[in-house]
GROMACS .gro file of C-alpha atoms in nm:
model
  178
    1MET     CA    1   0.000   0.000   0.000
    2ASN     CA    2   0.133   0.341  -0.095
    3ALA     CA    3   0.090   0.643   0.130
    4PRO     CA    4   0.017   0.980  -0.031
    5SER     CA    5   0.341   1.143  -0.126
    6ASP     CA    6   0.444   1.505  -0.097
    7LEU     CA    7   0.589   1.454  -0.443
    8GLU     CA    8   0.249   1.406  -0.604
    9VAL     CA    9   0.176   1.675  -0.858
   10LYS     CA   10  -0.128   1.881  -0.767
   11PRO     CA   11  -0.373   1.976  -1.040
   12TRP     CA   12  -0.287   2.313  -1.194
   13GLN     CA   13  -0.607   2.464  -1.052
   14ASP     CA   14  -0.491   2.380  -0.697
   15GLN     CA   15  -0.145   2.521  -0.767
   16LEU     CA   16  -0.312   2.834  -0.903
   17PHE     CA   17  -0.524   2.869  -0.588
   18GLU     CA   18  -0.212   2.847  -0.372
   19LEU     CA   19  -0.041   3.109  -0.589
   20LEU     CA   20  -0.336   3.348  -0.556
   21LYS     CA   21  -0.347   3.296  -0.180
   22GLY     CA   22   0.030   3.338  -0.151
   23SER     CA   23   0.006   3.657  -0.359
   24ASP     CA   24  -0.237   3.805  -0.106
   25ILE     CA   25  -0.534   3.801  -0.343
   26ARG     CA   26  -0.818   3.865  -0.096
   27GLN     CA   27  -1.110   3.903  -0.335
   28VAL     CA   28  -1.195   3.677  -0.627
   29CYS     CA   29  -1.487   3.766  -0.850
   30TYR     CA   30  -1.638   3.564  -1.132
   31VAL     CA   31  -1.932   3.485  -1.349
   32PRO     CA   32  -1.983   3.112  -1.288
   33ASP     CA   33  -1.778   2.916  -1.541
   34ALA     CA   34  -1.712   2.544  -1.565
   35GLY     CA   35  -1.351   2.611  -1.665
   36HIS     CA   36  -1.285   2.789  -1.336
   37ALA     CA   37  -1.515   2.566  -1.126
   38ARG     CA   38  -1.238   2.401  -0.923
   39LEU     CA   39  -1.063   2.733  -0.851
   40ILE     CA   40  -1.392   2.900  -0.761
   41ALA     CA   41  -1.477   2.614  -0.523
   42ARG     CA   42  -1.136   2.646  -0.354
   43CYS     CA   43  -1.185   3.022  -0.311
   44LYS     CA   44  -1.537   2.976  -0.174
   45ALA     CA   45  -1.408   2.726   0.082
   46ASP     CA   46  -1.136   2.960   0.210
   47PRO     CA   47  -1.256   3.212   0.471
   48ALA     CA   48  -0.956   3.438   0.400
   49ILE     CA   49  -1.075   3.497   0.042
   50ARG     CA   50  -1.395   3.680  -0.035
   51ASP     CA   51  -1.562   3.525  -0.339
   52ILE     CA   52  -1.806   3.741  -0.529
   53ALA     CA   53  -2.039   3.606  -0.800
   54LEU     CA   54  -2.104   3.872  -1.064
   55THR     CA   55  -2.400   3.920  -1.295
   56THR     CA   56  -2.167   4.036  -1.573
   57GLU     CA   57  -1.792   4.047  -1.614
   58GLU     CA   58  -1.751   4.425  -1.634
   59GLU     CA   59  -1.865   4.447  -1.273
   60GLY     CA   60  -1.541   4.267  -1.193
   61VAL     CA   61  -1.338   4.555  -1.335
   62ALA     CA   62  -1.511   4.798  -1.101
   63LEU     CA   63  -1.473   4.551  -0.813
   64ALA     CA   64  -1.098   4.528  -0.877
   65ALA     CA   65  -1.069   4.907  -0.865
   66GLY     CA   66  -1.270   4.922  -0.544
   67ALA     CA   67  -1.069   4.643  -0.385
   68TRP     CA   68  -0.746   4.825  -0.465
   69LEU     CA   69  -0.877   5.153  -0.325
   70GLY     CA   70  -0.973   4.960  -0.011
   71GLY     CA   71  -0.624   4.816   0.021
   72GLN     CA   72  -0.684   4.466  -0.114
   73ARG     CA   73  -0.578   4.269  -0.418
   74SER     CA   74  -0.833   4.093  -0.636
   75ALA     CA   75  -0.861   3.869  -0.939
   76LEU     CA   76  -1.133   3.845  -1.204
   77LEU     CA   77  -1.207   3.496  -1.334
   78MET     CA   78  -1.400   3.476  -1.658
   79GLN     CA   79  -1.455   3.297  -1.983
   80SER     CA   80  -1.328   3.450  -2.307
   81SER     CA   81  -1.676   3.564  -2.408
   82GLY     CA   82  -1.681   3.781  -2.095
   83VAL     CA   83  -1.381   3.981  -2.211
   84GLY     CA   84  -1.607   4.144  -2.469
   85ASN     CA   85  -1.825   4.272  -2.184
   86CYS     CA   86  -1.523   4.432  -2.012
   87ILE     CA   87  -1.373   4.638  -2.296
   88ASN     CA   88  -1.531   4.972  -2.206
   89MET     CA   89  -1.470   4.927  -1.833
   90LEU     CA   90  -1.102   4.850  -1.890
   91SER     CA   91  -1.062   5.220  -1.969
   92LEU     CA   92  -1.100   5.273  -1.592
   93ILE     CA   93  -0.797   5.055  -1.527
   94ARG     CA   94  -0.595   5.228  -1.797
   95ALA     CA   95  -0.689   5.586  -1.704
   96CYS     CA   96  -0.654   5.542  -1.327
   97ARG     CA   97  -0.364   5.294  -1.335
   98PHE     CA   98  -0.534   5.038  -1.111
   99PRO     CA   99  -0.385   4.690  -1.099
  100MET     CA  100  -0.609   4.433  -1.269
  101LEU     CA  101  -0.550   4.058  -1.277
  102MET     CA  102  -0.768   3.858  -1.516
  103LEU     CA  103  -0.768   3.481  -1.560
  104VAL     CA  104  -0.955   3.390  -1.875
  105THR     CA  105  -1.062   3.041  -1.977
  106MET     CA  106  -1.076   3.024  -2.354
  107ARG     CA  107  -1.369   2.920  -2.570
  108GLY     CA  108  -1.403   2.920  -2.944
  109GLU     CA  109  -1.090   2.721  -3.010
  110TRP     CA  110  -0.992   2.354  -2.969
  111GLU     CA  111  -1.292   2.117  -2.987
  112GLU     CA  112  -1.546   2.400  -2.962
  113PHE     CA  113  -1.899   2.286  -3.034
  114ASN     CA  114  -2.068   2.625  -3.006
  115PRO     CA  115  -2.006   2.854  -3.306
  116TRP     CA  116  -2.120   3.157  -3.102
  117GLN     CA  117  -1.799   3.129  -2.896
  118GLU     CA  118  -1.566   3.152  -3.194
  119PRO     CA  119  -1.585   3.525  -3.284
  120MET     CA  120  -1.494   3.656  -2.936
  121GLY     CA  121  -1.256   3.368  -2.870
  122SER     CA  122  -1.059   3.463  -3.183
  123ILE     CA  123  -1.012   3.828  -3.080
  124VAL     CA  124  -0.964   3.811  -2.702
  125GLU     CA  125  -0.587   3.850  -2.716
  126PRO     CA  126  -0.571   4.145  -2.961
  127ALA     CA  127  -0.870   4.313  -2.790
  128LEU     CA  128  -0.699   4.299  -2.450
  129LYS     CA  129  -0.371   4.423  -2.598
  130LEU     CA  130  -0.554   4.722  -2.751
  131CYS     CA  131  -0.667   4.797  -2.394
  132GLU     CA  132  -0.298   4.802  -2.291
  133THR     CA  133  -0.326   4.473  -2.105
  134ASP     CA  134  -0.025   4.244  -2.080
  135VAL     CA  135  -0.143   3.909  -2.213
  136ALA     CA  136   0.003   3.562  -2.175
  137ARG     CA  137  -0.150   3.255  -2.337
  138VAL     CA  138  -0.095   2.911  -2.183
  139THR     CA  139  -0.158   2.581  -2.359
  140ASP     CA  140   0.019   2.347  -2.118
  141ALA     CA  141  -0.062   2.287  -1.751
  142ALA     CA  142   0.302   2.345  -1.653
  143GLN     CA  143   0.280   2.699  -1.796
  144VAL     CA  144  -0.018   2.815  -1.588
  145VAL     CA  145   0.144   2.897  -1.254
  146PRO     CA  146   0.455   3.072  -1.400
  147ALA     CA  147   0.235   3.277  -1.634
  148VAL     CA  148  -0.001   3.381  -1.354
  149GLN     CA  149   0.294   3.453  -1.125
  150ASN     CA  150   0.429   3.689  -1.391
  151ALA     CA  151   0.084   3.846  -1.439
  152VAL     CA  152   0.054   3.907  -1.063
  153GLN     CA  153   0.387   4.090  -1.071
  154LEU     CA  154   0.292   4.294  -1.378
  155ALA     CA  155  -0.048   4.389  -1.235
  156PHE     CA  156   0.040   4.468  -0.876
  157GLY     CA  157   0.401   4.569  -0.932
  158GLY     CA  158   0.327   4.794  -1.226
  159ASP     CA  159  -0.029   4.915  -1.156
  160ARG     CA  160  -0.159   4.786  -1.486
  161ALA     CA  161  -0.382   4.520  -1.636
  162ALA     CA  162  -0.252   4.169  -1.694
  163ALA     CA  163  -0.437   3.867  -1.825
  164VAL     CA  164  -0.359   3.499  -1.863
  165LEU     CA  165  -0.555   3.316  -2.132
  166ILE     CA  166  -0.598   2.951  -2.037
  167SER     CA  167  -0.640   2.726  -2.341
  168GLN     CA  168  -0.953   2.521  -2.383
  169LYS     CA  169  -0.721   2.219  -2.408
  170LEU     CA  170  -0.650   2.256  -2.034
  171ILE     CA  171  -1.015   2.275  -1.942
  172GLY     CA  172  -1.135   1.987  -2.150
  173ARG     CA  173  -1.378   1.942  -2.429
  174LYS     CA  174  -1.719   2.089  -2.361
  175VAL     CA  175  -2.011   1.872  -2.450
  176TRP     CA  176  -2.353   1.997  -2.552
  177VAL     CA  177  -2.619   1.833  -2.336
  178LYS     CA  178  -2.992   1.891  -2.376
   0.00000   0.00000   0.00000
């Protein structure tokens, strides 16, 4: 019989949770998303992190500004389609130089079944860059934590917006169920 080992590799979502907690992220906001489900559940279970469900993603931009003004760090979790809802609000981050950390699960790419996800999914990266957001795209689980670690430093060390786009390959194929 084998005992659990400290050498076991944790799922990237658990490593990401530990990175957010270790980076003093105290507020995590999101529109419920299956791609972020494990991370959201970890945040909800931790009394040191305030989890906030949003009705739309752009509320998360305002929440991040408010959190910063109140002395706390935050992160916005969303799906790529939600980035389109944030474009106008990202002007707040740019004009006021608030730090903004966004973790975006991608849709409209690998194994996508829903054609409505493709248009926004194909322009997320250039749209965020036009909003002066530093963008990293990860396609391998081993890239997630280093990319988010860098984004945390860019956002909170440079008072700017940073986003990590997490490939649909890391989240798994979505299946249409009626």
